[in-house]
């Protein structure tokens, strides 16, 4: 996503004379450069010439919409900019909008203020005129209020920018499914045509044999090199080490990783699924290869779960450089102890090592299902801290995002017989409410788990795509929550028509 950028559009008008407009342009460029230089803003903020007429506004919006580089626009009305001038442009704008409601000066210059100053610094009412038109046109956007040098304001711009980059990734994403969904499972199904219409991502299938053919082509020397990388990177179980009894299985995992990576790179895919029910031509269910590809930024969903494969990738893009980790996840087992309820999150194999607390162990163990050879996998405990579990489901007439805030609490008890990566979390507001709300809202058993993305960012992503988002957090109370679901049925039901 490095080539993506955000355009800074400043509105004004020709009422104040050329000198004032020159000052508007200079101030706007200073604001744009200030945001651009902020390390918390994860994309270049590009100053664009100020717009003062309907023609200029329309041209700027058409150009932003057509630009492959532009992931979103920040708008600011330095002076008054009559909003009928914006109708033509906003009608054509297809990129997400952050309305920065700021002002060049922080303070009122009490002793020096005169009507020239008042004319030049009118965003207090100029931005309201612009906001009225956005609301009247039902344009979803983020409104950030405050002085542009305030770190809190810049942080909000940075958070929005991350989501705009995620949306750009979603619109361009290609998801490949190796085989179909796990038989008879409901929540991993969904309308792939509608997914492409709503989100832009394409979701298509290859028979597992197409992948097996590429895996077979992996050369012995590249397998040697990759196994050496495993030896250097992980704490290797003794049977997987060079000369160990299961070294051949590690080489098989390396062969699968090489083939998978090649297939994804050749096809330009950013996310993928597989299923243990369809592994013809592969010797083991991909564990280690999937974990390592996820760590490299690929989205993954098990059992054919293409919606969560896409979501994992998009959250990795939104999480960007913060780098505390994002993974495919499943609510696995509960701890209903009266001293504190917990949920143990894990999967059969495929948890991303980006969320690991320490150097992962590389191990091999039997897998009870699928009827294939023992798969190699990375085993670790996740780091601790605030995180989210996010989900995307198909409700039949529309999509719905869900997000639950959780706290990864760390694992104090050893679990020597559990051979998979795991996270133990405290769900907010408490497990009983969180699980009841999640189930009432139809959330999946799979999620995208992230330390780097917050619940508000999931809501922003949903709003940018016009999709419902159900949030479960400290403030969730069931009576109100169920009422919100009923309201959502009406609002998003009508909206989808
Ligand atoms: Mn699963």
Coordinates of C-alpha atoms and ligand atoms in Angstrom, one line a residue:
X1 CA 0.0 0.0 0.0
X2 CA 3.1 2.2 0.0
X3 CA 2.1 4.0 -3.2
X4 CA -1.3 5.2 -1.8
X5 CA -1.8 8.8 -0.7
X6 CA -4.5 11.1 0.8
X7 CA -5.4 14.3 -1.0
X8 CA -6.0 17.5 1.0
X9 CA -8.8 19.6 -0.6
X10 CA -9.4 23.1 0.6
X11 CA -12.5 25.0 -0.3
X12 CA -12.9 28.8 -0.6
X13 CA -14.5 31.3 -3.0
X14 CA -13.8 34.5 -4.9
X15 CA -15.5 36.9 -2.6
X16 CA -12.4 38.1 -0.7
X17 CA -10.0 39.0 -3.5
X18 CA -6.8 37.4 -4.8
X19 CA -4.6 38.3 -1.8
X20 CA -6.9 36.4 0.6
X21 CA -7.0 33.4 -1.7
X22 CA -3.2 33.4 -1.8
X23 CA -3.1 33.3 2.0
X24 CA -5.7 30.5 2.0
X25 CA -3.5 28.4 -0.3
X26 CA -0.4 29.1 1.8
X27 CA -2.1 28.2 5.0
X28 CA -3.7 25.1 3.6
X29 CA -0.4 23.9 2.3
X30 CA 1.1 24.4 5.8
X31 CA -1.7 22.3 7.3
X32 CA -1.3 19.6 4.8
X33 CA 2.5 19.5 5.2
X34 CA 2.0 19.4 9.0
X35 CA -0.2 16.4 8.8
X36 CA 2.1 14.8 6.2
X37 CA 5.1 15.1 8.5
X38 CA 3.3 13.5 11.5
X39 CA 4.6 10.0 12.1
X40 CA 1.1 8.8 13.2
X41 CA -0.3 9.5 9.8
X42 CA 0.5 6.4 7.7
X43 CA 0.2 7.8 4.2
X44 CA 1.5 10.9 2.4
X45 CA -0.9 13.8 2.7
X46 CA -0.8 15.6 -0.6
X47 CA -1.7 19.3 -0.8
X48 CA -3.9 20.0 -3.8
X49 CA -4.6 23.4 -5.3
X50 CA -7.4 25.2 -3.4
X51 CA -10.9 25.0 -5.1
X52 CA -13.0 28.1 -5.4
X53 CA -15.6 27.4 -8.2
X54 CA -18.0 24.5 -9.0
X55 CA -15.8 23.7 -12.0
X56 CA -12.6 23.4 -9.9
X57 CA -14.4 21.4 -7.3
X58 CA -15.8 19.0 -9.8
X59 CA -12.5 18.6 -11.6
X60 CA -10.7 17.9 -8.2
X61 CA -13.3 15.3 -7.2
X62 CA -13.2 13.6 -10.6
X63 CA -9.4 13.4 -10.5
X64 CA -9.4 12.0 -6.9
X65 CA -11.9 9.4 -7.9
X66 CA -10.0 8.4 -11.0
X67 CA -6.6 8.3 -9.3
X68 CA -5.2 4.9 -8.5
X69 CA -2.9 6.6 -5.9
X70 CA -5.6 8.5 -4.1
X71 CA -7.1 6.5 -1.2
X72 CA -9.2 9.2 0.3
X73 CA -9.6 13.0 0.6
X74 CA -9.4 15.3 3.6
X75 CA -11.6 18.4 3.1
X76 CA -11.4 21.7 4.9
X77 CA -13.2 25.0 4.2
X78 CA -10.7 27.6 5.2
X79 CA -13.2 30.3 4.4
X80 CA -16.9 30.1 3.5
X81 CA -17.3 28.0 0.4
X82 CA -21.0 28.0 -0.7
X83 CA -22.0 24.3 -0.7
X84 CA -24.1 24.3 -3.8
X85 CA -20.7 24.6 -5.5
X86 CA -19.8 21.2 -4.1
X87 CA -22.9 19.2 -5.3
X88 CA -21.4 18.4 -8.7
X89 CA -18.1 17.3 -7.2
X90 CA -19.4 15.3 -4.3
X91 CA -21.8 13.5 -6.7
X92 CA -18.8 12.2 -8.5
X93 CA -16.5 11.5 -5.5
X94 CA -15.9 7.8 -4.9
X95 CA -13.1 8.0 -2.3
X96 CA -13.7 8.1 1.5
X97 CA -13.9 11.6 3.0
X98 CA -12.4 12.9 6.2
X99 CA -13.8 16.4 7.0
X100 CA -11.2 18.2 9.0
X101 CA -13.0 20.9 10.9
X102 CA -10.0 23.0 11.9
X103 CA -8.8 26.5 11.7
X104 CA -5.3 27.8 10.8
X105 CA -4.8 29.8 14.0
X106 CA -5.4 28.0 17.3
X107 CA -6.2 31.1 19.3
X108 CA -8.2 34.3 18.7
X109 CA -5.7 37.1 18.4
X110 CA -7.6 39.3 20.8
X111 CA -5.8 42.5 20.5
X112 CA -5.2 42.3 16.7
X113 CA -8.4 40.8 15.4
X114 CA -10.1 42.8 12.7
X115 CA -12.6 42.0 9.9
X116 CA -9.8 40.9 7.5
X117 CA -8.9 38.2 10.0
X118 CA -12.6 37.3 10.4
X119 CA -13.0 37.0 6.6
X120 CA -10.0 34.8 6.2
X121 CA -10.7 32.4 9.1
X122 CA -14.3 31.3 8.6
X123 CA -14.1 27.6 9.0
X124 CA -16.3 27.7 12.0
X125 CA -19.2 28.5 9.7
X126 CA -17.7 27.5 6.3
X127 CA -17.3 23.9 7.5
X128 CA -20.9 23.8 8.7
X129 CA -22.1 24.8 5.2
X130 CA -20.1 22.0 3.7
X131 CA -21.2 19.6 6.4
X132 CA -24.8 20.4 5.7
X133 CA -24.4 19.4 2.0
X134 CA -22.6 16.1 2.9
X135 CA -25.4 15.2 5.3
X136 CA -28.1 16.3 2.8
X137 CA -26.4 14.1 0.2
X138 CA -26.1 11.2 2.7
X139 CA -22.3 11.1 2.2
X140 CA -20.7 8.9 4.9
X141 CA -17.6 10.6 6.2
X142 CA -15.5 11.1 9.3
X143 CA -15.6 14.6 10.9
X144 CA -12.5 15.4 13.0
X145 CA -12.7 18.6 15.1
X146 CA -9.9 20.6 16.6
X147 CA -6.7 22.5 15.9
X148 CA -4.5 20.8 13.3
X149 CA -1.4 20.8 15.4
X150 CA -3.2 19.1 18.3
X151 CA -1.7 15.6 18.7
X152 CA -5.2 14.2 19.4
X153 CA -6.5 15.6 16.1
X154 CA -3.6 14.3 14.2
X155 CA -4.1 10.9 15.8
X156 CA -7.7 10.9 14.6
X157 CA -6.6 11.8 11.1
X158 CA -4.0 9.0 11.3
X159 CA -6.6 6.5 12.4
X160 CA -8.9 7.5 9.6
X161 CA -6.1 7.4 7.1
X162 CA -5.3 3.8 8.1
X163 CA -8.9 2.8 7.4
X164 CA -8.9 4.6 4.1
X165 CA -5.8 2.5 3.2
X166 CA -7.7 -0.6 4.3
X167 CA -10.6 0.3 2.1
X168 CA -8.3 0.8 -0.9
X169 CA -6.8 -2.7 -0.2
X170 CA -10.3 -4.2 0.1
X171 CA -11.4 -2.7 -3.2
X172 CA -8.4 -4.2 -5.0
X173 CA -8.2 -7.5 -3.1
X174 CA -8.3 -10.8 -4.9
X175 CA -9.2 -13.8 -2.7
X176 CA -8.5 -17.3 -3.9
X177 CA -10.3 -20.3 -2.4
X178 CA -8.5 -23.6 -2.6
X179 CA -11.6 -25.9 -2.7
X180 CA -15.0 -25.0 -1.4
X181 CA -16.3 -24.3 2.1
X182 CA -16.4 -27.0 4.7
X183 CA -19.4 -29.1 4.0
X184 CA -22.7 -28.1 5.7
X185 CA -21.2 -25.1 7.5
X186 CA -23.4 -22.0 7.2
X187 CA -21.5 -19.0 8.3
X188 CA -18.5 -19.5 5.9
X189 CA -21.0 -19.3 3.0
X190 CA -22.0 -16.0 1.5
X191 CA -22.8 -14.1 -1.7
X192 CA -19.6 -13.6 -3.5
X193 CA -21.2 -11.5 -6.2
X194 CA -22.6 -9.1 -3.6
X195 CA -19.2 -9.1 -1.9
X196 CA -17.6 -7.8 -5.1
X197 CA -20.3 -5.3 -5.6
X198 CA -20.2 -3.9 -2.0
X199 CA -16.5 -4.3 -1.2
X200 CA -14.8 -4.5 -4.5
X201 CA -12.9 -7.7 -3.6
X202 CA -13.1 -10.6 -6.0
X203 CA -13.5 -14.1 -4.6
X204 CA -12.8 -17.1 -6.9
X205 CA -12.0 -20.8 -6.6
X206 CA -9.2 -23.0 -7.7
X207 CA -9.3 -26.8 -7.3
X208 CA -6.7 -27.9 -4.8
X209 CA -5.1 -29.8 -7.6
X210 CA -4.0 -26.5 -9.2
X211 CA -2.1 -25.7 -6.1
X212 CA -0.8 -29.2 -5.7
X213 CA 0.8 -28.9 -9.1
X214 CA 2.7 -25.8 -8.2
X215 CA 3.7 -27.3 -4.8
X216 CA 5.2 -30.3 -6.7
X217 CA 7.4 -28.0 -8.7
X218 CA 9.3 -26.7 -5.7
X219 CA 13.0 -27.5 -6.0
X220 CA 15.1 -29.4 -3.5
X221 CA 17.6 -26.5 -3.1
X222 CA 14.9 -23.9 -2.4
X223 CA 13.5 -26.3 0.2
X224 CA 16.9 -26.6 1.8
X225 CA 17.1 -22.8 2.0
X226 CA 13.7 -22.4 3.5
X227 CA 14.3 -25.1 6.1
X228 CA 17.5 -23.3 7.1
X229 CA 15.4 -20.2 7.6
X230 CA 13.0 -22.2 9.8
X231 CA 16.0 -23.4 11.9
X232 CA 17.2 -19.8 12.4
X233 CA 13.8 -18.3 13.1
X234 CA 12.0 -20.7 15.4
X235 CA 12.8 -22.9 18.4
X236 CA 12.8 -26.2 16.6
X237 CA 11.4 -29.4 18.1
X238 CA 14.2 -32.0 18.2
X239 CA 12.4 -34.3 15.7
X240 CA 12.2 -31.5 13.2
X241 CA 15.9 -30.6 13.3
X242 CA 18.3 -31.6 10.6
X243 CA 18.7 -35.4 11.0
X244 CA 15.6 -35.6 13.2
X245 CA 13.0 -38.3 12.6
X246 CA 10.4 -35.8 11.3
X247 CA 12.7 -33.7 9.2
X248 CA 11.0 -35.0 6.0
X249 CA 7.7 -33.6 7.2
X250 CA 9.3 -30.2 7.7
X251 CA 10.6 -30.4 4.2
X252 CA 7.1 -31.1 3.0
X253 CA 5.8 -28.0 4.9
X254 CA 8.5 -26.0 3.2
X255 CA 7.5 -27.4 -0.2
X256 CA 3.9 -26.4 0.5
X257 CA 4.9 -22.9 1.6
X258 CA 7.0 -22.4 -1.6
X259 CA 4.2 -23.5 -3.8
X260 CA 1.5 -21.5 -2.0
X261 CA 3.6 -18.3 -2.1
X262 CA 4.3 -18.8 -5.8
X263 CA 0.6 -19.4 -6.5
X264 CA -0.5 -16.3 -4.6
X265 CA 2.2 -14.1 -6.1
X266 CA 1.6 -15.3 -9.6
X267 CA -2.2 -14.7 -9.3
X268 CA -1.8 -11.4 -7.5
X269 CA -3.9 -12.7 -4.5
X270 CA -3.9 -11.0 -1.1
X271 CA -5.9 -13.6 0.8
X272 CA -6.7 -17.3 0.5
X273 CA -8.6 -20.2 2.1
X274 CA -8.2 -23.9 2.2
X275 CA -10.2 -26.7 3.9
X276 CA -9.1 -29.9 5.6
X277 CA -11.9 -31.7 3.6
X278 CA -10.2 -31.1 0.3
X279 CA -6.4 -31.7 0.3
X280 CA -6.0 -33.9 -2.7
X281 CA -2.4 -33.9 -3.8
X282 CA -1.1 -32.3 -0.5
X283 CA 0.4 -34.5 2.1
X284 CA -0.5 -32.4 5.2
X285 CA -2.9 -29.7 6.0
X286 CA -0.9 -26.4 5.6
X287 CA -0.1 -25.2 9.1
X288 CA 3.4 -23.6 9.3
X289 CA 3.1 -22.3 5.6
X290 CA -0.2 -20.6 6.3
X291 CA 1.1 -19.1 9.6
X292 CA 4.1 -17.7 7.8
X293 CA 2.2 -16.3 4.9
X294 CA -0.2 -14.6 7.3
X295 CA 2.8 -13.1 9.1
X296 CA 3.8 -11.7 5.7
X297 CA 0.5 -9.9 5.2
X298 CA -1.7 -12.4 3.5
X299 CA -5.2 -12.9 4.8
X300 CA -6.3 -16.4 5.6
X301 CA -9.5 -18.2 6.4
X302 CA -9.8 -21.9 7.3
X303 CA -12.6 -24.2 6.1
X304 CA -13.2 -22.0 3.1
X305 CA -13.9 -18.9 5.1
X306 CA -13.3 -16.3 2.4
X307 CA -14.9 -13.4 4.3
X308 CA -12.5 -13.7 7.3
X309 CA -9.6 -14.3 4.9
X310 CA -10.4 -10.9 3.4
X311 CA -10.9 -9.3 6.8
X312 CA -7.6 -10.6 8.2
X313 CA -5.8 -9.0 5.2
X314 CA -7.6 -5.7 5.4
X315 CA -7.0 -5.5 9.2
X316 CA -3.3 -6.1 8.6
X317 CA -3.3 -3.2 6.1
X318 CA -5.2 -0.9 8.6
X319 CA -2.8 -2.1 11.4
X320 CA 0.1 -1.1 9.2
X321 CA 3.3 -0.3 10.9
X322 CA 2.0 -0.6 14.5
X323 CA 3.0 -4.2 14.1
X324 CA 1.6 -5.8 17.3
X325 CA -0.1 -8.3 15.2
X326 CA -3.3 -9.5 13.5
X327 CA -4.4 -13.1 13.0
X328 CA -7.2 -15.4 11.9
X329 CA -8.9 -16.6 15.1
X330 CA -11.6 -18.8 16.5
X331 CA -13.4 -18.7 19.8
X332 CA -12.4 -22.2 20.9
X333 CA -13.1 -23.0 24.6
X334 CA -14.4 -21.2 27.7
X335 CA -13.2 -20.8 31.2
X336 CA -16.4 -20.3 33.3
X337 CA -14.6 -19.9 36.6
X338 CA -16.4 -17.6 39.1
X339 CA -13.2 -15.6 39.7
X340 CA -13.2 -14.5 36.1
X341 CA -14.6 -15.8 32.8
X342 CA -12.2 -16.2 29.9
X343 CA -12.2 -17.4 26.3
X344 CA -9.4 -19.4 24.8
X345 CA -8.9 -18.5 21.2
X346 CA -7.0 -20.8 18.9
X347 CA -7.4 -22.9 15.7
X348 CA -6.4 -26.3 14.6
X349 CA -3.1 -24.8 13.3
X350 CA -3.5 -21.5 11.6
X351 CA -2.8 -18.6 14.0
X352 CA -0.5 -15.9 12.8
X353 CA 2.9 -15.6 14.7
X354 CA 2.7 -11.8 14.4
X355 CA 0.7 -11.9 17.7
X356 CA 3.2 -14.1 19.5
X357 CA 4.5 -13.0 22.9
X358 CA 7.9 -14.7 22.3
X359 CA 9.8 -16.8 19.7
X360 CA 7.4 -19.5 18.5
X361 CA 8.2 -23.2 18.8
X362 CA 8.0 -25.2 15.6
X363 CA 6.5 -28.6 16.3
X364 CA 4.8 -31.6 14.6
X365 CA 1.8 -33.5 16.0
X366 CA -1.0 -35.6 14.6
X367 CA -4.2 -33.9 13.5
X368 CA -7.3 -35.8 14.5
X369 CA -9.3 -34.9 11.4
X370 CA -8.7 -34.8 7.7
X371 CA -6.9 -38.1 7.3
X372 CA -3.5 -36.7 6.2
X373 CA 0.0 -36.8 7.5
X374 CA 1.0 -35.0 10.7
X375 CA 1.2 -31.2 10.0
X376 CA 4.0 -29.0 11.1
X377 CA 2.9 -25.9 13.1
X378 CA 4.1 -22.9 15.2
X379 CA 3.1 -23.1 18.8
X380 CA 3.0 -20.0 21.0
X381 CA 1.1 -17.9 23.5
X382 CA -0.1 -14.6 22.3
X383 CA 1.1 -11.2 23.6
X384 CA -1.1 -9.4 26.1
X385 CA -3.0 -6.1 25.8
X386 CA -6.1 -4.5 24.3
X387 CA -7.4 -6.1 21.1
X388 CA -10.5 -6.7 18.9
X389 CA -12.2 -9.7 17.5
X390 CA -13.9 -8.6 14.2
X391 CA -16.3 -10.6 12.1
X392 CA -18.0 -10.2 8.7
X393 CA -21.2 -12.2 8.1
X394 CA -23.8 -12.5 5.3
X395 CA -27.3 -11.9 6.8
X396 CA -29.0 -13.0 3.6
X397 CA -30.1 -9.5 2.5
X398 CA -26.9 -7.7 3.4
X399 CA -23.5 -8.0 5.1
X400 CA -22.9 -7.2 8.8
X401 CA -19.6 -6.4 10.5
X402 CA -19.3 -7.2 14.2
X403 CA -16.6 -6.2 16.6
X404 CA -15.9 -7.1 20.2
X405 CA -13.3 -5.4 22.3
X406 CA -11.2 -7.8 24.3
X407 CA -8.2 -7.8 26.6
X408 CA -5.6 -10.5 26.0
X409 CA -4.7 -11.4 29.5
X410 CA -1.8 -13.8 29.1
X411 CA -1.7 -17.5 30.1
X412 CA -0.3 -18.4 33.5
X413 CA -1.1 -22.1 33.5
X414 CA 1.1 -24.3 31.4
X415 CA -0.8 -26.4 28.8
X416 CA 1.9 -28.9 27.8
X417 CA -0.6 -31.2 25.9
X418 CA -2.1 -28.5 23.7
X419 CA 0.0 -28.3 20.5
X420 CA -1.4 -25.1 19.0
X421 CA -1.0 -21.3 19.2
X422 CA -3.4 -19.7 21.6
X423 CA -4.8 -16.5 23.1
X424 CA -6.6 -16.1 26.4
X425 CA -8.9 -13.1 26.5
X426 CA -11.3 -11.3 28.7
X427 CA -14.2 -10.2 26.5
X428 CA -15.8 -6.8 27.1
X429 CA -18.0 -6.0 28.9
X430 CA -17.9 -9.6 30.2
X431 CA -18.0 -13.0 28.6
X432 CA -21.7 -13.6 29.3
X433 CA -22.8 -10.3 27.7
X434 CA -20.3 -10.4 24.9
X435 CA -21.2 -14.0 23.9
X436 CA -24.9 -13.3 24.2
X437 CA -24.7 -10.2 22.1
X438 CA -22.4 -11.9 19.5
X439 CA -24.8 -14.8 19.2
X440 CA -27.9 -12.6 19.0
X441 CA -26.2 -10.6 16.2
X442 CA -25.3 -13.8 14.2
X443 CA -21.5 -13.4 14.5
X444 CA -19.3 -16.1 13.1
X445 CA -17.1 -18.5 15.2
X446 CA -14.2 -17.3 13.1
X447 CA -12.8 -13.8 13.5
X448 CA -10.0 -11.5 12.6
X449 CA -8.1 -10.8 15.9
X450 CA -6.0 -7.7 16.0
X451 CA -3.9 -5.8 18.5
X452 CA -3.4 -3.0 16.0
X453 CA -6.9 -2.0 15.0
X454 CA -9.6 -0.6 17.3
X455 CA -13.3 -1.0 17.3
X456 CA -13.9 2.5 16.0
X457 CA -11.8 1.8 12.9
X458 CA -14.0 -1.3 12.2
X459 CA -17.0 1.0 12.4
X460 CA -15.3 3.5 10.0
X461 CA -14.6 0.7 7.5
X462 CA -18.2 -0.4 7.7
X463 CA -19.4 3.1 7.2
X464 CA -17.1 3.6 4.2
X465 CA -18.6 0.5 2.6
X466 CA -22.2 1.3 3.6
X467 CA -22.4 -1.8 5.7
X468 CA -23.9 -2.3 9.2
X469 CA -21.5 -2.6 12.1
X470 CA -22.5 -4.1 15.5
X471 CA -20.1 -3.1 18.3
X472 CA -19.8 -5.0 21.6
X473 CA -17.7 -3.2 24.2
X474 CA -17.7 -1.9 27.8
X475 CA -20.9 0.1 27.1
X476 CA -22.9 -2.9 25.8
X477 CA -26.1 -3.6 27.6
X478 CA -28.4 -6.3 26.2
X479 CA -31.8 -4.5 26.2
X480 CA -30.4 -1.6 24.2
X481 CA -28.3 -3.9 22.1
X482 CA -31.3 -5.9 21.0
X483 CA -33.2 -2.7 20.2
X484 CA -30.2 -1.6 18.1
X485 CA -30.4 -4.8 16.1
X486 CA -34.1 -4.2 15.4
X487 CA -33.3 -0.6 14.3
X488 CA -30.5 -2.0 12.1
X489 CA -32.9 -4.4 10.4
X490 CA -35.0 -1.5 9.3
X491 CA -32.3 1.0 8.5
X492 CA -30.0 -1.3 6.5
X493 CA -33.0 -3.2 5.1
X494 CA -34.3 0.0 3.5
X495 CA -30.8 1.2 2.6
X496 CA -30.1 -2.0 0.7
X497 CA -33.2 -1.6 -1.5
Ligands
LIG1 MN1 -12.5 -23.1 12.1

